[in-house]
Amino acid sequence: MGEQSIKLETAQGAAVEHKVKLPERWIKGFLQVQAVHRQAQPRFELDRLTAGQLLMQIPASASKTPLFLVPRRHKPEILHRQPVGKDGFIAVNDGQRLRLLHTVLPDLKTLRVYQTEATGASLWVADTGTAQFTLGLSGAAAHGFSGDGDALRQLSAVDADEADLALARAAVASLNHFSIADLAQHQDLALPYATEIVDRLAQQGVLGFDRDRDLYFYRQLPFMLGDRYQPDRLKGSQALLAKQAVDVEHCEWRNGELIANGWVRGESGYYPVTLRVDAQGYLQEGHCTCPWIDQHELRRGPCKHLLALRFVAEQTG
Amino acid sequence: MNAGADFPTLLEEVFHGDGRQLRHLLQPLTAEQRRALFSEFKDLLKVLKRACRFRADAKGVSLSELYHAIRDDPTAFLRERADTLAAQGALNNAQLIRQLFYTQLMEFYNRLQLLQAGLAGKGSTASVFRYSAQYPVWCTQFMLHAGRILLDRPEPWVRDTLTHMFAGLENRTRFTGADLGVARLLQEARQRHPDWAEALAPHLGRAMRRDGFFSRTLNGYDAGMILAGLEYDPPSGTMASFEPLMDPKVAESLFTRMADGRLPRADLIALTLRKLQGPLQPGVAKTWIECQQRLALSDTEIQGQAEAFINLLNAPAPAVSKRALRIIEKYFLTDTRQGEELISALGYLLQNPVQVLAKSSLRLLKKLVKSNPELTRPALNAAIAGLSNPHAALRHELARWFGAFPVSSFGDEALQRLQEAAIALPVVEQASLTSLLTVANNKPPVTHDATPLDYRADLDARLALLQQRLKEQPNNGVLRQRLAVLEGYLATGQCPPLEPAVAGHASALSAPDFALHETAEALAADVVRTQRRVFTQADYDRILAGMARFTLSDHDTGRIRAILAPLLSRLDHWRQTAISEAGSGPSGELAGLILAHAWQTGEWIAFPKGSRGEQLLNIQFGPALRRRLKHVLALRAAGQETLLSVPTHTTGWLTPEVFAERFARLPRPLLDADELSAALYRLPALPEPRAIAWTRLASLVESRSEALDEAVALALAPDDRARRSLDWFLDRFARQPPNEQLFQSLASIGGSGLVETFRVKVLHHTPETPENTAFRLFNAALRCRFGLDDAQIGGRASALAERLAPRAGWLSRVLQHPGADSSPFAELLFAPRPVTETLADAVHTAAASVSFIYDTPYPFLWPYLLAHPQQFAAPGRVADLAYQFPPLAQRLFEAGLCRQGRKEDYYRDLTLKLLMQGRLPQVDVRPHLARAARGLAVAQPAQREVCVDLMAQWLNDGRMTPVDGAITLATLIRETGQGFAHLNQALASLRVTGPLGSATVLLALERAIGGGVAGFPSRKLSLILDQLSTVLEDTPYAVSEPAARDVLSTLATVKKSVSRDKANALLTRPLMTDQPPAWVLALAPPAGE
């Protein structure tokens, strides 16, 4: 293992992986990966036979419509439509990406599948017994995790103390792999506040999330995001707040959920906005008439208008 | 110094000579002489190169003029004339290029570079091979010539410069031919400098691939270069597909060389083994396998490569593994020295997803164990991994093999692994392993415990649920029919026939669901949503109705103006003149802007001539839409909120009662003829509501006799009254024929039949004249009354339809072609027939050059055009047409079927949208089931899924019964040979659409199998049996069709067949005597399904 490359040699040959310079957008995508992984729910655990049968059926050509993988034991199948009245399936856009897993098929013991409902992103953990190979698929092949914008759906107006953040940053480096409860105990913080701290650190690029083990881990992305780093849409929403461009018409808390609607005056329009944030602080529903939401709905995260309305609603509600 | 290589000679050679002569002059020079000459040429080279650098507007100079200026006094030239005579681009500018001097310039520039390569120091020489697009391109073999000049030089740094040049070969070969000869250059370098071999070695393969193998005799290349070239694995890209060995002449040269000893045989054998180990494309793998076969390895040679051949068993290319299996079987199966490695490799191969390889591997393992019983334990141990192979047949065979051994043949660890692997196996496959697993687990494997289902109780429960649903929807005829079938079955044990539901306009009886904007703000937000949006007819209806209802003065205009502001701020952009950028901006912006402006100001927006807005106005906001907007503004000015043609249902229907109410309420001056036409197209053919509407309007209509009133009477009145209106219109057209653009559009050239009919004079088109308005109204009223001969109204219309004689005098006069038969045209207009491929071809030929505008007032003519596969229209337009005239869905669906049957369909999205119209309940699908079902076997998933959607929809709404569907599908299953996998995928899709889909597929498969499977290819049969097994898995049923059971029983006895196991598994499901047909149960699904 060298500074610039990793070389692996076997009797049959050698393979070298060189360090390459990644575009900043890709690296920012890692910010989203942890957010997407956190929302992912376990869907299936397949034995090697079923996994093999299923993955061998994945068509090689790209399809405009999602594939519906039905991992029925011994008779897994791939459908081009959602089975009616059944939930034993997982929908994957651009499913041909799963053919990457063919390489590990001979050594596969178990295949665990997780999915984030909101974006359709999925995680495929191929366990060989001695190693786990995780393949993360974004909601669609046309955009990576940076476009999923899932981290933005968890942003709230709640502020974290800078000193606590600094202490936690030092602590996570020493903890290496940890759960939120571990951090709360280590730093003597309340669990909700520890969650907020972890969110902030994750957004600064300091933490990754291993869904298969349900643990956070410390890692530095190859650029310093710094405390002041903010995604563009968050910056945009702050600008709207500064201009007092948000007019909340209705706002209420119902069973821990925040429901609000109002008008936001953007730079190029005046938009009606409605949203629903669940009890875990995740933006479950949101609608705005701006071009971003018109084009992507919530599949690539909220627009700045939704964020701005949420921040105002959280503070006034 | 060489007498010829002085400044003047070299200068003349650069200007008028050639590259070879230049090399000849430079060759004998010593390093010092080169240095001295370069100091003389250095500044001049810079100036001349600058002159070769492109600048479009430079003042040109000829080469001879430049030569004379330099030759006379080079120093004075550089000092006084260089800046004027040889400025940048003087030799390379737009004017010179036009005069075809470019070849001359290229050669001159290349000689300059060659001179630099021969004289300059290390740094400047390297720059010879750098290239900028500003300079002339390199000539053919430039690198060979420059490289040879470099090779002639005595300086020690030449090796590095040449190596650098070879390393960057990819970047230096962007021009065709410049790199020709690089392999020869490399060969010369190796011959002249054997000590450079190591430095040049990494570049041999690439150079040979680049151009060495173009010399197919391989003359001039030594064995090292040839083998390096063959071994070179090019990066994916331009060279990736080129494999020299595929050229028979190259292969021939190779073996000739090997025969006469110029190419070591051992090296070539080792090379083939290395290549076969790599990830080769199938074609390339085949070539290398053939090469190895041609080498005809002796037994000794093969024995010496035992390890390599064992490794080849698991090579990435299946063809290579196949060959390795043959060699292993012949040479190494009895060789116990390789036993352990061989067993390990064969065990790994058992997991290979290519079934034939895994099966061969198992065969060899069996053979190995038979000949070497001492290897039984390691062989069994390695083979356990094969139980995870995705192919059931292989697993089954493997399990049976295991079962033949006593437990003692397995070690404890192996038994444990066997146990783990067997857990994942289907029960039927575990059977062979029972004895082994019992020992390993100390308990018998799990078996299925099937509890027989009480079908009678189940049927009763379903019946009760169906009765309950019918109570909630007493008018639902489909439910009533299904109930009758279920009751009949319960009473007699026999299935009464289930009649298909009749298509009709009854959906218009459902509750109105066309939602209008609730607030002015919602309307404003909708209007500004123009990004990535093309407004549909429904959008326009909603927005225009909103504009009539909400006037800005009555509402909070501040916020609405703020919402509209971004759109209105684009007004200047659209008023500017910019011909080249006419298409810029979001698609719906212009339409949105026009609507927003009209709503805000109450006036039509005016665009200056030549502006962007004026250029795109007809495309984005056609004349009919403009007329409609002006009508809305007039309504608003008069304080009226009613827009006559806005539908009551999202599907486009306007209930006759609502229409009558609106018509009666609107003051006469505000009744617009086109608006009335649009409304008439939307009225469903429901006798009672129409009668109510006529009762409401009769007195109003009878009191006046204008086109508006006659149109309403023609559309809604009883036959006697309607006949009067028909005559009224025909008399009027006889007096003053219309000159609608339609007649003009259909004018065509050449041909016969329809083409002759439409050969008409170009008419002056005046859409607003009373006769044209009346003609549009007349057509709308006719279609309102007669529909498209659908919804059982054909019979009612016959008496009136006869009066529309095809040779109606005025129509022939309109077509202006003496003797022409106007009947085809009259038929299209007045009695539109079902769309057929013949009709589509005829209309396409006649109207190929017609560009129908989007807001045509004759929507019923579109399907004939769209039915031709070469006809293009925006797919969104299809839904608009059916929305505009709901019965048209029938014709649009037929047009989709016509396109589906043709191979040359270039606009599949359009075809899909047309087919999707078949979902609408007013479409009669019974005559088209077989044609529609053919779409299930097409290759495109999107098209297949649309057809599955249609089938599922028809099953659910009763237009297709499960039995009819099954008959159609069974025929299709039996007839489909090639591409059956696609049909199989569609059957899987239909199966998961719900109980009716699943039952239909089950019945279809049973019928298809029951008809005999003798002619089915094994793959097709295997897929059918798998599909049948999957359908049954989710249900308590067994195969019930007696013919199908007979066929399965026969299949279950066939020896050595994959289908045998599958048929056996199907027959193991117990068939109950009281099991009702699956489709009968599916008619009344239990709660939750």
Tab-separated table of N, CA, C and O in Angstrom, chain B residues 620-659:
chain	number	residue	atom	x	y	z
B	620	GLN	N	-46.890	27.982	-30.493
B	620	GLN	CA	-47.163	27.907	-29.061
B	620	GLN	C	-48.590	28.323	-28.685
B	620	GLN	O	-49.075	27.980	-27.613
B	621	PHE	N	-49.211	29.119	-29.551
B	621	PHE	CA	-50.534	29.624	-29.198
B	621	PHE	C	-51.300	29.849	-30.501
B	621	PHE	O	-51.367	30.966	-31.028
B	622	GLY	N	-51.858	28.747	-31.012
B	622	GLY	CA	-52.437	28.757	-32.366
B	622	GLY	C	-53.660	29.637	-32.524
B	622	GLY	O	-54.191	30.168	-31.543
B	623	PRO	N	-54.111	29.800	-33.789
B	623	PRO	CA	-55.231	30.711	-34.069
B	623	PRO	C	-56.497	30.366	-33.281
B	623	PRO	O	-57.176	31.267	-32.782
B	624	ALA	N	-56.815	29.056	-33.166
B	624	ALA	CA	-58.043	28.688	-32.453
B	624	ALA	C	-57.952	29.082	-30.987
B	624	ALA	O	-58.926	29.558	-30.389
B	625	LEU	N	-56.764	28.915	-30.419
B	625	LEU	CA	-56.566	29.284	-29.021
B	625	LEU	C	-56.666	30.794	-28.844
B	625	LEU	O	-57.223	31.298	-27.863
B	626	ARG	N	-56.142	31.502	-29.823
B	626	ARG	CA	-56.218	32.973	-29.754
B	626	ARG	C	-57.671	33.417	-29.812
B	626	ARG	O	-58.091	34.300	-29.058
B	627	ARG	N	-58.433	32.761	-30.703
B	627	ARG	CA	-59.863	33.121	-30.789
B	627	ARG	C	-60.540	32.853	-29.448
B	627	ARG	O	-61.355	33.634	-28.969
B	628	ARG	N	-60.137	31.731	-28.838
B	628	ARG	CA	-60.785	31.347	-27.579
B	628	ARG	C	-60.435	32.329	-26.470
B	628	ARG	O	-61.286	32.695	-25.645
B	629	LEU	N	-59.176	32.765	-26.442
B	629	LEU	CA	-58.763	33.712	-25.407
B	629	LEU	C	-59.531	35.021	-25.563
B	629	LEU	O	-59.998	35.617	-24.586
B	630	LYS	N	-59.686	35.444	-26.814
B	630	LYS	CA	-60.433	36.683	-27.045
B	630	LYS	C	-61.886	36.525	-26.597
B	630	LYS	O	-62.488	37.446	-26.052
B	631	HIS	N	-62.420	35.333	-26.806
B	631	HIS	CA	-63.793	35.069	-26.355
B	631	HIS	C	-63.867	35.167	-24.823
B	631	HIS	O	-64.814	35.750	-24.279
B	632	VAL	N	-62.859	34.632	-24.142
B	632	VAL	CA	-62.841	34.693	-22.671
B	632	VAL	C	-62.767	36.148	-22.207
B	632	VAL	O	-63.458	36.556	-21.264
B	633	LEU	N	-61.956	36.953	-22.902
B	633	LEU	CA	-61.842	38.363	-22.525
B	633	LEU	C	-63.189	39.069	-22.714
B	633	LEU	O	-63.580	39.918	-21.910
B	634	ALA	N	-63.890	38.665	-23.779
B	634	ALA	CA	-65.209	39.259	-24.027
B	634	ALA	C	-66.191	38.854	-22.926
B	634	ALA	O	-66.991	39.677	-22.437
B	635	LEU	N	-66.129	37.580	-22.512
B	635	LEU	CA	-66.991	37.110	-21.419
B	635	LEU	C	-66.736	37.924	-20.160
B	635	LEU	O	-67.652	38.345	-19.454
B	636	ARG	N	-65.434	38.113	-19.888
B	636	ARG	CA	-65.052	38.837	-18.681
B	636	ARG	C	-65.569	40.268	-18.712
B	636	ARG	O	-66.096	40.793	-17.735
B	637	ALA	N	-65.402	40.874	-19.888
B	637	ALA	CA	-65.852	42.271	-20.024
B	637	ALA	C	-67.359	42.370	-19.793
B	637	ALA	O	-67.863	43.368	-19.269
B	638	ALA	N	-68.077	41.293	-20.163
B	638	ALA	CA	-69.538	41.312	-20.004
B	638	ALA	C	-69.966	40.795	-18.636
B	638	ALA	O	-71.152	40.657	-18.361
B	639	GLY	N	-68.997	40.431	-17.806
B	639	GLY	CA	-69.320	39.944	-16.456
B	639	GLY	C	-69.852	38.524	-16.438
B	639	GLY	O	-70.495	38.116	-15.464
B	640	GLN	N	-69.587	37.779	-17.491
B	640	GLN	CA	-70.043	36.381	-17.546
B	640	GLN	C	-68.919	35.437	-17.101
B	640	GLN	O	-67.765	35.643	-17.449
B	641	GLU	N	-69.276	34.403	-16.349
B	641	GLU	CA	-68.253	33.480	-15.845
B	641	GLU	C	-68.278	32.130	-16.550
B	641	GLU	O	-67.471	31.263	-16.260
B	642	THR	N	-69.235	31.959	-17.484
B	642	THR	CA	-69.430	30.619	-18.044
B	642	THR	C	-68.684	30.428	-19.354
B	642	THR	O	-68.905	31.166	-20.320
B	643	LEU	N	-67.820	29.426	-19.353
B	643	LEU	CA	-67.134	29.042	-20.578
B	643	LEU	C	-67.794	27.741	-21.023
B	643	LEU	O	-67.697	26.719	-20.352
B	644	LEU	N	-68.463	27.819	-22.177
B	644	LEU	CA	-69.403	26.770	-22.567
B	644	LEU	C	-68.787	25.370	-22.629
B	644	LEU	O	-69.378	24.393	-22.202
B	645	SER	N	-67.565	25.252	-23.145
B	645	SER	CA	-67.051	23.911	-23.464
B	645	SER	C	-66.218	23.275	-22.356
B	645	SER	O	-65.710	22.178	-22.548
B	646	VAL	N	-66.045	23.951	-21.231
B	646	VAL	CA	-65.231	23.341	-20.158
B	646	VAL	C	-65.919	22.064	-19.698
B	646	VAL	O	-67.112	22.069	-19.397
B	647	PRO	N	-65.189	20.937	-19.666
B	647	PRO	CA	-65.844	19.663	-19.364
B	647	PRO	C	-66.211	19.530	-17.894
B	647	PRO	O	-65.754	20.312	-17.051
B	648	THR	N	-67.027	18.544	-17.628
B	648	THR	CA	-67.377	18.253	-16.237
B	648	THR	C	-66.538	17.089	-15.703
B	648	THR	O	-66.480	16.868	-14.503
B	649	HIS	N	-65.914	16.343	-16.617
B	649	HIS	CA	-65.120	15.183	-16.208
B	649	HIS	C	-63.694	15.310	-16.749
B	649	HIS	O	-63.496	15.861	-17.838
B	650	THR	N	-62.744	14.767	-15.987
B	650	THR	CA	-61.346	14.874	-16.425
B	650	THR	C	-61.119	14.127	-17.725
B	650	THR	O	-60.167	14.406	-18.447
B	651	THR	N	-61.971	13.160	-18.016
B	651	THR	CA	-61.807	12.434	-19.276
B	651	THR	C	-62.296	13.236	-20.477
B	651	THR	O	-62.135	12.805	-21.616
B	652	GLY	N	-62.895	14.378	-20.232
B	652	GLY	CA	-63.318	15.238	-21.325
B	652	GLY	C	-64.811	15.325	-21.530
B	652	GLY	O	-65.295	16.165	-22.286
B	653	TRP	N	-65.587	14.464	-20.864
B	653	TRP	CA	-67.040	14.515	-21.035
B	653	TRP	C	-67.612	15.810	-20.475
B	653	TRP	O	-67.111	16.331	-19.477
B	654	LEU	N	-68.675	16.257	-21.134
B	654	LEU	CA	-69.471	17.372	-20.610
B	654	LEU	C	-70.895	16.832	-20.536
B	654	LEU	O	-71.458	16.439	-21.565
B	655	THR	N	-71.463	16.787	-19.343
B	655	THR	CA	-72.790	16.172	-19.232
B	655	THR	C	-73.810	17.036	-19.971
B	655	THR	O	-73.766	18.273	-19.907
B	656	PRO	N	-74.744	16.418	-20.724
B	656	PRO	CA	-75.697	17.192	-21.544
B	656	PRO	C	-76.504	18.188	-20.707
B	656	PRO	O	-76.789	19.291	-21.181
B	657	GLU	N	-76.860	17.802	-19.473
B	657	GLU	CA	-77.647	18.735	-18.649
B	657	GLU	C	-76.872	20.013	-18.366
B	657	GLU	O	-77.411	21.122	-18.475
B	658	VAL	N	-75.601	19.860	-17.993
B	658	VAL	CA	-74.786	21.049	-17.699
B	658	VAL	C	-74.624	21.881	-18.956
B	658	VAL	O	-74.715	23.122	-18.923
B	659	PHE	N	-74.439	21.204	-20.090
B	659	PHE	CA	-74.295	21.928	-21.349
B	659	PHE	C	-75.553	22.762	-21.628
B	659	PHE	O	-75.481	23.941	-21.973
